[in-house]
Short mmCIF file of C-alpha atoms in Angstrom, two decimals:
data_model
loop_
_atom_site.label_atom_id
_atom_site.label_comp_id
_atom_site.label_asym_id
_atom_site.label_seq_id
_atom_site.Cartn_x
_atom_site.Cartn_y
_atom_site.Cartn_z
CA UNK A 4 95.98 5.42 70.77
CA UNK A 5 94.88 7.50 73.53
CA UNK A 6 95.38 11.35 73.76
CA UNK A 7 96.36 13.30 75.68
CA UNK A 8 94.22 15.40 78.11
CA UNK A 9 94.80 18.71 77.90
CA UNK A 10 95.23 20.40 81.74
CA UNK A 11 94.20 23.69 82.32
CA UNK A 12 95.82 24.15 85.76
CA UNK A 13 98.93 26.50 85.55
CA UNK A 14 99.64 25.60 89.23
CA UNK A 15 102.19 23.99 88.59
CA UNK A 16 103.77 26.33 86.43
CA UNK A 17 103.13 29.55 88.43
CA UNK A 18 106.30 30.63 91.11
CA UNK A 19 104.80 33.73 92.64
CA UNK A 20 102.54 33.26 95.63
CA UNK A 21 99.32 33.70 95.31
CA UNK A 22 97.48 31.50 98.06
CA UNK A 23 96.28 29.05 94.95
CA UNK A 24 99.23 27.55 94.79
CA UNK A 25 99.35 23.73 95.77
CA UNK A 26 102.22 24.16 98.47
CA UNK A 27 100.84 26.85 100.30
CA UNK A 28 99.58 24.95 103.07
CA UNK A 29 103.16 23.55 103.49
CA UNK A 30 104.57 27.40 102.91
CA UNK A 31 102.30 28.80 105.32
CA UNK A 32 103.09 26.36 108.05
CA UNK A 33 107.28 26.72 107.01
CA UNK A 34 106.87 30.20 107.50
CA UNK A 35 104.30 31.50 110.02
CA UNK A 36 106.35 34.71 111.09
CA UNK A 37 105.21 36.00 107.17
CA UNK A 38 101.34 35.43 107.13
CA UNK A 39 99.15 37.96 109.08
CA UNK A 40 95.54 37.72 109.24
CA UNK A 41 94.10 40.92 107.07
CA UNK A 42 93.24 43.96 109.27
CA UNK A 43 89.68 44.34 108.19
CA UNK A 44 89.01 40.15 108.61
CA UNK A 45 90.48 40.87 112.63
CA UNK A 46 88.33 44.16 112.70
CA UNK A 47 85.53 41.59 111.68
CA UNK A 48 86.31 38.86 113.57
CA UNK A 49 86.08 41.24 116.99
CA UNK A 50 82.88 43.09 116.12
CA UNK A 51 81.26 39.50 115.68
CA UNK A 52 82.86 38.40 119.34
CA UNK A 53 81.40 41.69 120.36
CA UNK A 54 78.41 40.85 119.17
CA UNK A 55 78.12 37.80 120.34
CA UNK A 56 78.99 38.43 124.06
CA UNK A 57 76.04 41.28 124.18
CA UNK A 58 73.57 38.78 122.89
CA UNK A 59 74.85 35.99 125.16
CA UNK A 60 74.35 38.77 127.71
CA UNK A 61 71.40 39.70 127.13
CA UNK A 62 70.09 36.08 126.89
CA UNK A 63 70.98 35.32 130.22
CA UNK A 64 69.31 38.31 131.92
CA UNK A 65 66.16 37.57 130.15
CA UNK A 66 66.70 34.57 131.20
CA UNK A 67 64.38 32.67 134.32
CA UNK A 68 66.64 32.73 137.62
CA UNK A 69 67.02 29.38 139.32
CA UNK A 70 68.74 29.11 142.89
CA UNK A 71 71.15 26.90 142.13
CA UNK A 72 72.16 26.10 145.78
CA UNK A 73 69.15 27.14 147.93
CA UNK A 74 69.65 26.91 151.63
CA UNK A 75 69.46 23.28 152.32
CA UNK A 76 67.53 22.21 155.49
CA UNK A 77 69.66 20.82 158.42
CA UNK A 78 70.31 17.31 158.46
CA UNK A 79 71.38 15.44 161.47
CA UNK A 80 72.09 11.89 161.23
CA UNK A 81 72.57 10.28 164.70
#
């Protein structure tokens, strides 16, 4: 006789949301007019895009500067 393992997940138990549940994902994706991205994660989320454009910026005006289309010589082919 083999017994029985005890489980110590109440997920399936629990009816409130709180983003452990197993059908979240499928919740979330039903109803995409009631989840809203936290204001301090966006606040984040644009400092680091800030952030991230200055350095690109500054990057590329450290940068070495090529001519990418220098004046080509005149070519005649008769």
């Amino acid at each position: 006789m083999t017994r029985r393992k005890k489980s110590r997940s109440i997920a399936d138990k629990v009816t409130i949301r709180t983003g452990r549940r197993k059908d979240y994902k499928k919740w979330r994706h039903e109803n995409p007019d009631e989840v809203t991205s936290s204001r301090r994660y966006t606040e984040k989320k644009r400092q680091q895009r800030k952030q991230q454009a200055e350095r690109k910026l500054a990057r590329q005006e450290s940068g070495q500067q090529i001519a990418i289309h220098p004046d080509k010589p005149e070519h005649k082919d008769d």
